[in-house]
Each structure stands twice: as structure tokens, then as C-alpha cells.
Coordinates of C-alpha atoms and ligand atoms in Angstrom, one line a residue:
M13 CA -230.3 -26.1 -25.5
G14 CA -233.2 -26.8 -28.5
I15 CA -233.9 -30.2 -29.5
D16 CA -235.2 -30.8 -33.1
T17 CA -238.2 -33.1 -33.4
E18 CA -241.7 -33.5 -35.4
V19 CA -243.6 -34.7 -32.1
A20 CA -242.7 -34.3 -28.5
I21 CA -244.4 -37.2 -26.6
V22 CA -244.7 -36.4 -22.6
G23 CA -245.0 -39.6 -20.8
A24 CA -243.3 -43.1 -21.6
G25 CA -246.1 -45.4 -20.3
P26 CA -248.0 -47.8 -22.8
A27 CA -249.4 -44.8 -24.7
G28 CA -246.3 -42.5 -25.2
L29 CA -244.4 -45.5 -25.9
L30 CA -246.2 -47.1 -28.4
L31 CA -247.2 -43.9 -30.0
A32 CA -243.5 -43.3 -30.6
H33 CA -242.8 -47.0 -32.1
L34 CA -245.6 -46.6 -34.3
L35 CA -244.8 -43.3 -35.7
H36 CA -241.0 -44.2 -36.3
L37 CA -242.5 -47.1 -38.4
D38 CA -244.2 -44.5 -40.6
G39 CA -241.3 -42.4 -40.6
V40 CA -241.9 -40.0 -38.1
E41 CA -239.6 -38.4 -35.4
S42 CA -240.5 -38.1 -31.9
V43 CA -238.9 -37.6 -28.5
V44 CA -240.5 -39.3 -25.2
L45 CA -239.9 -37.3 -22.0
E46 CA -240.5 -39.4 -18.8
A47 CA -240.5 -38.2 -15.3
R48 CA -239.6 -41.3 -13.6
D49 CA -236.6 -43.5 -13.9
R50 CA -236.6 -46.6 -15.9
E51 CA -236.8 -49.3 -13.4
Y52 CA -239.7 -47.7 -11.8
V53 CA -241.8 -47.8 -15.4
E54 CA -240.6 -51.4 -15.8
Q55 CA -241.7 -52.4 -12.4
R56 CA -244.9 -50.7 -12.1
V57 CA -247.6 -53.4 -11.6
R58 CA -250.8 -52.6 -13.5
A59 CA -253.5 -54.6 -15.4
G60 CA -252.7 -57.8 -17.6
V61 CA -255.3 -58.3 -20.3
L62 CA -254.6 -57.1 -23.7
E63 CA -257.7 -57.2 -26.3
Q64 CA -257.5 -59.1 -29.3
G65 CA -256.9 -55.8 -31.2
T66 CA -254.1 -54.8 -29.1
M67 CA -252.1 -57.8 -29.3
D68 CA -252.7 -57.7 -33.1
T69 CA -251.3 -54.3 -32.8
L70 CA -248.4 -55.3 -31.0
R71 CA -247.4 -58.1 -33.4
E72 CA -247.9 -56.1 -36.5
A73 CA -245.6 -53.3 -35.1
G74 CA -242.9 -56.1 -34.3
V75 CA -242.9 -55.9 -30.4
G76 CA -245.2 -58.8 -29.7
E77 CA -242.3 -61.7 -30.1
R78 CA -242.1 -61.9 -25.9
M79 CA -245.7 -61.7 -25.7
D80 CA -246.3 -64.6 -27.7
R81 CA -243.8 -66.6 -26.0
Q82 CA -244.6 -65.8 -22.3
G83 CA -248.1 -64.2 -22.5
A84 CA -251.1 -66.9 -22.6
V85 CA -254.1 -66.8 -24.8
H86 CA -257.7 -67.1 -22.9
E87 CA -260.7 -67.9 -25.1
G88 CA -263.1 -67.5 -22.0
I89 CA -263.9 -66.0 -18.5
E90 CA -266.0 -67.1 -15.5
L91 CA -268.1 -65.3 -13.8
R92 CA -268.9 -66.7 -10.6
Y93 CA -271.8 -66.1 -8.0
H94 CA -273.9 -68.2 -5.6
G95 CA -271.6 -70.8 -5.6
A96 CA -271.7 -71.8 -9.3
G97 CA -269.5 -70.9 -12.0
H98 CA -270.9 -70.0 -15.8
R99 CA -268.0 -69.6 -18.7
I100 CA -268.5 -67.2 -21.3
D101 CA -266.9 -68.7 -24.3
F102 CA -265.4 -65.8 -26.2
A103 CA -263.8 -67.9 -29.0
E104 CA -267.1 -69.7 -29.7
L105 CA -268.9 -66.3 -29.6
T106 CA -267.1 -63.9 -31.1
G107 CA -264.3 -65.7 -32.8
R108 CA -261.9 -63.8 -30.7
A109 CA -259.5 -63.8 -27.7
I110 CA -257.4 -62.2 -25.0
M111 CA -254.0 -62.2 -24.2
V112 CA -252.7 -62.5 -20.2
Y113 CA -249.5 -60.6 -20.2
G114 CA -248.7 -57.6 -17.8
Q115 CA -248.8 -54.4 -18.8
Q116 CA -245.3 -53.5 -17.2
E117 CA -244.1 -56.5 -19.7
V118 CA -245.3 -54.5 -22.7
V119 CA -243.8 -51.4 -21.5
K120 CA -240.2 -53.3 -21.1
D121 CA -240.8 -54.6 -24.8
L122 CA -241.3 -51.0 -26.2
I123 CA -238.4 -49.5 -24.0
E124 CA -236.0 -52.3 -25.0
R125 CA -237.1 -51.7 -28.8
R126 CA -236.9 -47.8 -28.6
Q127 CA -233.4 -48.1 -27.1
A128 CA -232.5 -50.7 -29.7
D129 CA -233.5 -48.5 -32.5
G130 CA -231.6 -45.6 -30.8
L131 CA -234.0 -43.1 -30.5
P132 CA -234.6 -40.7 -28.2
L133 CA -236.3 -41.6 -24.8
L134 CA -235.5 -39.4 -21.9
F135 CA -235.9 -40.8 -18.2
E136 CA -236.1 -38.7 -15.0
V137 CA -236.8 -35.4 -16.8
E138 CA -238.0 -32.5 -14.3
D139 CA -240.3 -29.5 -14.7
V140 CA -242.0 -30.3 -18.0
E141 CA -243.8 -27.3 -19.1
V142 CA -246.0 -27.6 -22.1
D143 CA -247.3 -24.7 -24.4
P144 CA -249.9 -26.2 -26.8
D145 CA -250.2 -22.9 -28.8
A146 CA -246.2 -22.2 -29.8
P147 CA -246.3 -25.8 -29.5
A148 CA -243.4 -25.8 -27.4
V149 CA -242.1 -28.0 -24.2
T150 CA -239.6 -27.2 -22.2
F151 CA -237.9 -29.4 -19.3
A152 CA -234.7 -30.2 -17.4
H153 CA -232.6 -32.9 -17.6
E154 CA -229.4 -33.9 -16.2
G155 CA -229.1 -30.4 -14.7
E156 CA -229.8 -28.8 -18.0
R157 CA -232.9 -27.0 -19.3
H158 CA -234.1 -27.9 -22.8
E159 CA -236.8 -26.9 -25.3
L160 CA -238.7 -28.7 -27.9
R161 CA -240.2 -27.0 -30.8
P162 CA -242.3 -29.8 -32.6
R163 CA -244.8 -29.7 -34.8
A164 CA -247.1 -31.3 -32.2
I165 CA -247.4 -32.1 -29.1
A166 CA -248.7 -36.0 -27.7
G167 CA -249.8 -36.0 -24.1
C168 CA -249.4 -39.4 -22.8
D169 CA -248.7 -38.5 -19.5
G170 CA -251.5 -40.2 -17.3
F171 CA -254.2 -39.2 -15.1
H172 CA -251.7 -37.1 -12.9
G173 CA -249.5 -35.6 -15.9
V174 CA -249.4 -31.7 -17.0
C175 CA -250.7 -31.6 -20.3
R176 CA -254.2 -31.7 -19.8
H177 CA -253.7 -28.8 -17.4
A178 CA -251.7 -27.2 -19.9
T179 CA -254.8 -26.0 -22.2
P180 CA -256.8 -22.9 -21.0
D181 CA -259.6 -22.9 -18.8
G182 CA -262.8 -23.8 -20.3
V183 CA -261.3 -25.7 -23.4
L184 CA -261.7 -29.1 -22.1
S185 CA -265.0 -30.5 -20.3
E186 CA -264.2 -33.0 -17.5
R187 CA -266.6 -35.5 -16.7
T188 CA -266.0 -37.5 -13.3
R189 CA -267.6 -40.2 -11.1
E190 CA -266.1 -41.5 -8.0
Y191 CA -267.2 -45.3 -7.1
P192 CA -267.8 -45.9 -3.4
F193 CA -265.5 -48.8 -3.3
G194 CA -261.6 -49.6 -4.3
W195 CA -259.6 -52.9 -5.2
L196 CA -257.3 -54.2 -3.0
G197 CA -255.0 -56.0 -5.3
I198 CA -252.3 -58.8 -4.5
L199 CA -249.5 -60.6 -6.6
A200 CA -249.0 -63.9 -5.0
E201 CA -246.1 -66.2 -5.5
V202 CA -248.5 -69.6 -6.2
A203 CA -249.6 -71.2 -9.4
P204 CA -253.3 -69.6 -10.4
S205 CA -255.8 -72.0 -8.8
T206 CA -257.8 -71.3 -12.3
H207 CA -256.9 -71.5 -16.0
E208 CA -259.2 -68.3 -16.9
L209 CA -260.2 -65.2 -15.1
I210 CA -263.0 -65.5 -12.4
Y211 CA -265.1 -62.8 -12.1
A212 CA -267.1 -63.3 -8.6
H213 CA -270.3 -61.5 -7.0
H214 CA -270.9 -62.5 -3.5
E215 CA -272.9 -60.6 -0.8
R216 CA -269.5 -59.8 0.7
G217 CA -268.4 -57.7 -2.3
F218 CA -266.6 -58.4 -5.7
A219 CA -263.5 -60.8 -6.1
L220 CA -261.1 -61.0 -9.1
H221 CA -259.1 -64.0 -9.6
S222 CA -256.2 -63.2 -12.3
L223 CA -253.2 -64.5 -13.5
R224 CA -249.4 -63.3 -14.4
S225 CA -247.7 -66.7 -15.1
P226 CA -247.6 -70.2 -14.1
R227 CA -246.3 -69.4 -10.9
L228 CA -247.8 -65.9 -9.9
S229 CA -251.5 -65.4 -9.3
R230 CA -252.9 -61.6 -9.4
L231 CA -255.9 -61.1 -7.3
Y232 CA -258.3 -58.5 -6.2
I233 CA -261.4 -57.7 -3.7
Q234 CA -263.7 -54.9 -3.2
V235 CA -262.9 -52.8 -0.3
D236 CA -263.7 -49.3 1.2
P237 CA -261.7 -47.0 -1.0
H238 CA -260.6 -44.9 2.0
D239 CA -259.4 -48.0 4.0
D240 CA -256.0 -48.5 5.1
I241 CA -253.9 -51.3 3.6
E242 CA -252.6 -51.4 7.2
N243 CA -255.9 -53.1 8.2
W244 CA -255.1 -55.6 5.6
P245 CA -252.8 -58.7 6.9
D246 CA -252.3 -61.3 4.4
E247 CA -254.5 -63.5 6.6
R248 CA -257.4 -61.4 6.5
I249 CA -257.0 -61.0 2.7
W250 CA -257.0 -64.9 1.8
Q251 CA -259.8 -65.4 4.4
E252 CA -261.7 -62.9 2.4
L253 CA -260.7 -64.4 -1.2
H254 CA -261.8 -67.9 0.4
T255 CA -265.2 -66.7 1.1
R256 CA -266.0 -64.7 -2.0
F257 CA -265.0 -67.2 -4.3
E258 CA -266.2 -70.3 -2.8
K259 CA -267.4 -73.2 -4.9
P260 CA -267.8 -76.5 -4.1
G261 CA -264.8 -78.7 -5.2
W262 CA -262.9 -75.8 -6.2
T263 CA -259.9 -74.6 -4.0
L264 CA -258.0 -71.7 -3.6
E265 CA -254.4 -72.0 -3.1
E266 CA -252.5 -69.6 -1.0
G267 CA -248.8 -68.4 -1.1
P268 CA -246.7 -65.5 -0.1
V269 CA -247.8 -62.0 -1.2
I270 CA -245.2 -60.1 -2.9
E271 CA -247.2 -56.7 -3.3
K272 CA -250.5 -55.4 -2.1
A273 CA -252.2 -51.9 -2.5
I274 CA -255.7 -50.3 -2.4
T275 CA -256.9 -48.2 -5.5
P276 CA -260.0 -45.9 -5.9
M277 CA -262.1 -46.4 -8.6
R278 CA -263.5 -43.8 -11.1
S279 CA -265.0 -42.8 -14.4
F280 CA -263.4 -40.1 -15.8
L281 CA -262.9 -38.3 -19.3
V282 CA -262.5 -35.0 -21.1
E283 CA -264.1 -33.7 -24.0
P284 CA -262.5 -32.9 -26.1
M285 CA -259.2 -34.9 -26.5
Q286 CA -257.1 -32.2 -28.3
Y287 CA -256.6 -28.1 -28.1
E288 CA -254.6 -26.3 -30.9
R289 CA -251.4 -29.0 -31.6
L290 CA -251.7 -31.0 -28.3
Y291 CA -253.3 -34.5 -28.4
L292 CA -254.2 -36.2 -25.2
A293 CA -254.4 -40.4 -25.3
G294 CA -254.8 -42.8 -22.8
D295 CA -255.0 -41.8 -19.2
A296 CA -254.5 -38.4 -19.5
A297 CA -257.5 -38.0 -21.3
H298 CA -259.9 -40.8 -19.8
I299 CA -260.0 -43.4 -17.0
V300 CA -262.1 -46.6 -16.4
P301 CA -263.1 -48.7 -13.7
P302 CA -260.7 -51.9 -14.1
T303 CA -263.8 -54.2 -14.2
G304 CA -263.5 -54.3 -17.8
A305 CA -259.5 -54.7 -18.2
K306 CA -260.2 -51.7 -20.8
G307 CA -257.3 -48.8 -19.6
L308 CA -254.4 -50.1 -21.5
N309 CA -256.4 -51.2 -24.6
L310 CA -257.9 -47.8 -24.5
A311 CA -254.8 -46.1 -24.9
V312 CA -253.6 -48.5 -27.4
A313 CA -256.7 -47.7 -29.6
D314 CA -256.0 -43.9 -29.1
V315 CA -252.2 -43.9 -30.3
R316 CA -253.5 -46.2 -33.4
V317 CA -255.5 -42.9 -34.3
L318 CA -253.3 -40.6 -33.2
A319 CA -250.0 -41.8 -35.1
E320 CA -252.1 -42.4 -38.4
A321 CA -253.3 -38.8 -38.1
L322 CA -250.1 -37.1 -37.1
T323 CA -248.2 -39.1 -40.3
A324 CA -250.9 -38.0 -42.5
W325 CA -250.5 -34.3 -41.7
L326 CA -246.6 -34.5 -41.4
T327 CA -246.4 -36.3 -44.8
T328 CA -249.0 -34.7 -46.8
G329 CA -249.9 -31.7 -45.2
D330 CA -253.7 -32.8 -44.7
D331 CA -254.6 -32.1 -41.1
S332 CA -258.4 -33.5 -41.5
Q333 CA -257.5 -36.7 -39.8
L334 CA -256.4 -34.6 -36.8
D335 CA -259.3 -32.2 -36.6
S336 CA -261.2 -35.5 -36.2
Y337 CA -259.0 -37.6 -33.6
S338 CA -261.1 -36.4 -30.5
E339 CA -264.5 -37.1 -32.1
K340 CA -263.3 -40.7 -33.4
C341 CA -261.5 -41.4 -30.3
L342 CA -264.4 -40.6 -28.2
A343 CA -266.7 -42.9 -29.7
R344 CA -264.7 -45.7 -28.4
V345 CA -264.2 -44.1 -25.0
W346 CA -267.9 -43.6 -24.3
R347 CA -268.4 -47.3 -25.4
V348 CA -265.8 -48.6 -23.3
Q349 CA -266.9 -46.4 -20.4
H350 CA -270.6 -47.9 -20.5
F351 CA -269.0 -51.3 -20.8
S352 CA -266.5 -50.8 -18.0
W353 CA -269.6 -49.0 -15.6
W354 CA -272.0 -51.9 -16.6
M355 CA -269.8 -54.5 -15.6
T356 CA -269.1 -52.9 -12.2
S357 CA -272.2 -52.4 -11.5
M358 CA -273.5 -55.9 -12.2
L359 CA -270.7 -57.4 -10.1
H360 CA -270.0 -55.2 -7.4
R361 CA -271.9 -54.6 -3.8
F362 CA -273.1 -50.9 -3.6
P363 CA -273.4 -49.4 0.0
E364 CA -276.8 -49.3 1.1
E365 CA -278.1 -51.0 -1.9
D366 CA -281.8 -52.3 -1.4
E367 CA -283.3 -55.6 -2.0
I368 CA -284.4 -54.5 -5.3
Q369 CA -281.0 -53.7 -6.5
Q370 CA -280.0 -56.8 -5.3
R371 CA -282.3 -58.8 -6.9
L372 CA -281.7 -56.8 -10.7
Q373 CA -278.1 -57.6 -10.3
R374 CA -278.7 -61.0 -9.9
A375 CA -281.6 -61.0 -12.6
E376 CA -278.6 -59.2 -14.9
L377 CA -276.1 -61.7 -14.1
D378 CA -278.9 -64.8 -14.6
Y379 CA -279.3 -63.1 -18.1
V380 CA -275.7 -62.7 -19.1
T381 CA -275.0 -66.3 -18.4
S382 CA -278.0 -68.1 -19.7
S383 CA -278.8 -65.7 -23.3
R384 CA -276.3 -66.2 -26.3
A385 CA -277.4 -62.6 -27.3
A386 CA -276.5 -61.2 -23.9
S387 CA -272.9 -63.4 -23.3
T388 CA -272.1 -62.2 -26.9
M389 CA -272.5 -58.9 -25.8
L390 CA -270.2 -59.3 -23.1
A391 CA -267.7 -61.3 -25.2
E392 CA -267.7 -58.8 -28.2
N393 CA -266.9 -55.6 -25.7
Y394 CA -264.5 -57.7 -23.3
T395 CA -262.5 -59.1 -26.3
G396 CA -262.6 -55.4 -28.0
L397 CA -264.5 -54.3 -30.6
P398 CA -262.9 -54.1 -33.9
Y399 CA -261.0 -51.0 -35.1
G400 CA -263.1 -48.8 -37.1
W401 CA -266.2 -50.5 -35.6
E402 CA -267.8 -46.8 -35.0
A403 CA -267.7 -46.0 -38.5
A404 CA -269.5 -48.9 -39.7
Ligands
LIG14 N1 -243.4 -35.2 -17.4 C1 -243.1 -36.6 -17.9 N2 -243.9 -38.0 -17.6 C2 -244.9 -37.9 -16.9 C3 -245.1 -36.4 -16.4 C4 -244.6 -35.4 -16.5 N3 -245.1 -34.3 -16.0 N4 -246.3 -36.8 -15.3 C5 -246.5 -38.0 -15.5 N5 -245.5 -38.7 -16.5 C6 -245.6 -40.2 -17.0 C7 -245.7 -41.5 -16.0 O1 -244.2 -41.2 -15.0 C8 -246.2 -42.5 -16.4 O2 -245.0 -43.4 -16.7 O3 -246.5 -40.6 -18.1 C9 -246.9 -41.9 -17.8 C10 -248.0 -42.1 -17.9 O4 -248.1 -44.0 -18.2 P1 -249.2 -44.2 -17.6 O5 -250.1 -43.7 -16.7 O6 -249.4 -45.7 -17.7 O7 -250.8 -43.9 -18.7 P2 -251.1 -44.4 -20.5 O8 -249.7 -44.7 -21.1 O9 -252.0 -43.7 -20.9 O10 -251.6 -46.1 -19.9 C11 -252.8 -46.3 -19.8 O11 -253.8 -48.1 -19.0 O12 -254.4 -49.9 -17.6 C12 -254.2 -48.5 -17.5 O13 -253.9 -47.0 -16.0 C13 -253.4 -47.9 -16.6 O14 -251.1 -47.2 -17.3 C14 -252.3 -47.5 -17.4 C15 -253.2 -47.1 -18.8
LIG15 C1 -255.4 -58.0 -13.8 O1 -254.7 -59.4 -14.3 O2 -254.7 -57.1 -13.6 C2 -256.7 -57.7 -13.9 C3 -257.4 -58.4 -15.0 C4 -258.7 -58.3 -15.1 C5 -259.5 -57.2 -14.9 C6 -258.7 -56.2 -14.1 C7 -257.2 -56.5 -13.7 O3 -260.5 -56.6 -15.2

């Protein structure tokens, strides 16, 4: 069965859902196809830090109301090492802030809006096949095969999606770096022991204290990426957390662990992010290590550029913005790749690191926490460079 639409969007993560909504606000029709069911995408626990620009984008698009009620604005973070905490004051250094609000909450808000608008969003689609040259997308839904013949396709189907692989060999150059560690993340039913995120550097490895709500804490420790979660009973995790966060006069409160998993860490991207009328956005095109909390924010930056470029082409016929989609996005992608790599390198313990490496890390931490110029660099990148900064 054929379905009429202007843009086919594969994937209902933050990238696909926000793109669909921004296009709708500009009067462009789209259909969103998602492989999983609604509950799965709404429950998937991911990161939870929104840059200033991301929160502004959601507000301007009319989907920031619950975020403003339930999220928490943070004006700084703590870097903790050698038993002492050092605050990086975002508000004072940059006039910008971040919002702590779970990614799956953003996804819930966007799904609810899409459904309230009565616009097409299909869950549990199967066998999605993408032909960028036609362009066409075929898929099965509720036992029937369908075909979309849109003007353009947005590949928002994440790192494991199909869109990136629908391009002929040799068109996209892939660059990957695997890190020799992963993050073991837990969600715990306990009031956060901190008001702001704590990034801890410790000789036993990195640890992060993040938050979700007044009663939910999100914590991470650096572990071997090949380690089995079965090796980590809750007591062992808490013990490691206590050690890595140790600071005189400060206590980490424990609570029931309601979710735990180990995630590997990588830097990955493709260049360019487009081929014919297929445009990749979000995790389908790039992955950054989570130390800078950038994944979701980079996806939002991509789809802002893509929505504007698609609208210009579909309403005026001018495709010059679409031609430079990839170039424009990649300027930010590489900046963010650098920042995420830099935060990761400064804070983690590397296997077989020598004393020089350790002293270099310490020198970097001392500099970042004592120099206004260096802490402003961290603050500017963490809260997110303003949109259009690359053209300035
Ligand atoms: N057909 C349809 N949907 C698919 C397919 C497919 N063949 N393959 C994957 N998907 C769906 C996934 O189920 C998922 O819901 O595409 C969606 C991709 O969403 P995300 O992985 O969340 O990626 P993205 O929207 O780019 O979000 C940016 O930032 O913090 C990071 O990794 C985090 O997901 C986050 C990302
Ligand atoms: C999170 O809250 O899940 C989180 C916060 C900061 C990061 C990564 C993850 O750098």
C-alpha cells in the first residue's frame, strides 16, 4: 500500500521525533517509522543533560512545558579529585545553564505531542528497506507491506539502524575509536547526595553522580567494557562509588538499585552525513563518549539544521541549504567529538598508563579548576556552543 508524504523519518528517538515536530511547525508533512513499541522507547534509560540550546529549542517548539515543571536547571558542575571538590560555575562564566531532565521524558513529551496533533507515527514496523536513489522506504506494519515515496528520507535510526548501510560502499567514510573502558550505570531510589553533577577522577577510575528527580539518583563508574554485570552485585557497586567519591565531610547515600547496565564507550562518525536525498541525523551519524553529556544535544543540533534546510527546499525549491547540511553539522560534530574526548581523557584511568600520563591528567585538572580561561572553555562547551557559532 502506498502512503503519501513529503519526508520519511526512520527512527522515533529524540532525533526523529523532534525533526517530525519541527517540520510540522513549518508545514511540512512526514511519517515516522519506529521498530520498537511505544513503551520500550519511552522507558529506555539514557542520558539526562540538556544544553541551553536544547532546552530553548524544546520551549520554542512548544514541547518544553513539562520539562520546565519537572526538570531542574543547573548552573554548574563539580570536578572532584584527590578528595576535594572544585565547582565550575556555568552561569557566572557563560551566562548559560543546563537542564537535568531524562532523555526518555523528552521522548515521551514528543510522542504525546505527535499523537495529540494526530500525525503519523508508526511503532513496531518491520523489515524497513531504504532506497536513497528513488527515494523510497518500504516496511511491514501490522502484517501488511507498505511503500513510502517521499521527497527525502531522514535516517534517525540510531547507531544500529539501517539507513547508514543503505548507501553504496565507499560513499560514507566511517571513523571509529573504541575506548578501553565502559560505564556501569545505575538508577537508584534515593535522594541525590548532591545538588549538582559530580565528575570524579580517582586512581581506581572515573565516577559520575548525576540526578533524575528529588527521589532518583543516576550514578556511573568506569569499568572494563567486557566485564559482566553479573560480577557487580549492588554492594560492590556502592563500595566502589564510596571510594571514588570520597571527600571529607561528604556522604553518599545508598538506596535500592532499580536498573543497572554496562555500556561500552566509543567515538564514531561518518562523513558526509548525506547521500542523494538521504540525510543522517543523531546517533545514526555519530556517537560520542558520554563524558560530556553531548549525544542527545548533538542530535537536536542536527535536526534543527535539517528541518530548516528541508523546509526551504520543499517550500521554495532551493536546495542549497540541503547541499551544505553535512558540512554545517560536521563542524559542530567534530567540536563536540573533541570536547567529549578531552573530558574522557582528563577524567578516566587508562590501562597501562605511566606516571607521566597520570601527572599530565592531574596538571590538566589543576589548570581547568584554577584558570578562569580554562574553566570558561569547559563551561562554554558543556552548556553548548550557540547555534550558528561555526559560521561566526
Ligand atoms: N527501523 C525503524 N526504527 C529503527 C530501526 C529500523 N530499522 N533501527 C533502529 N530504529 C529506532 C530505534 O529503536 C530507536 O528508537 O531508531 C531510534 C533511534 O533512536 P536513538 O538511538 O535514541 O538515537 P537518536 O534519536 O539519534 O538520539 C540521540 O543521543 O544521548 C544519545 O544515544 C543517545 O539516543 C540518544 C542519542
Ligand atoms: C546522566 O545523567 O545520565 C548523565 C549525565 C552526565 C553525563 C552522562 C550521563 O556526562
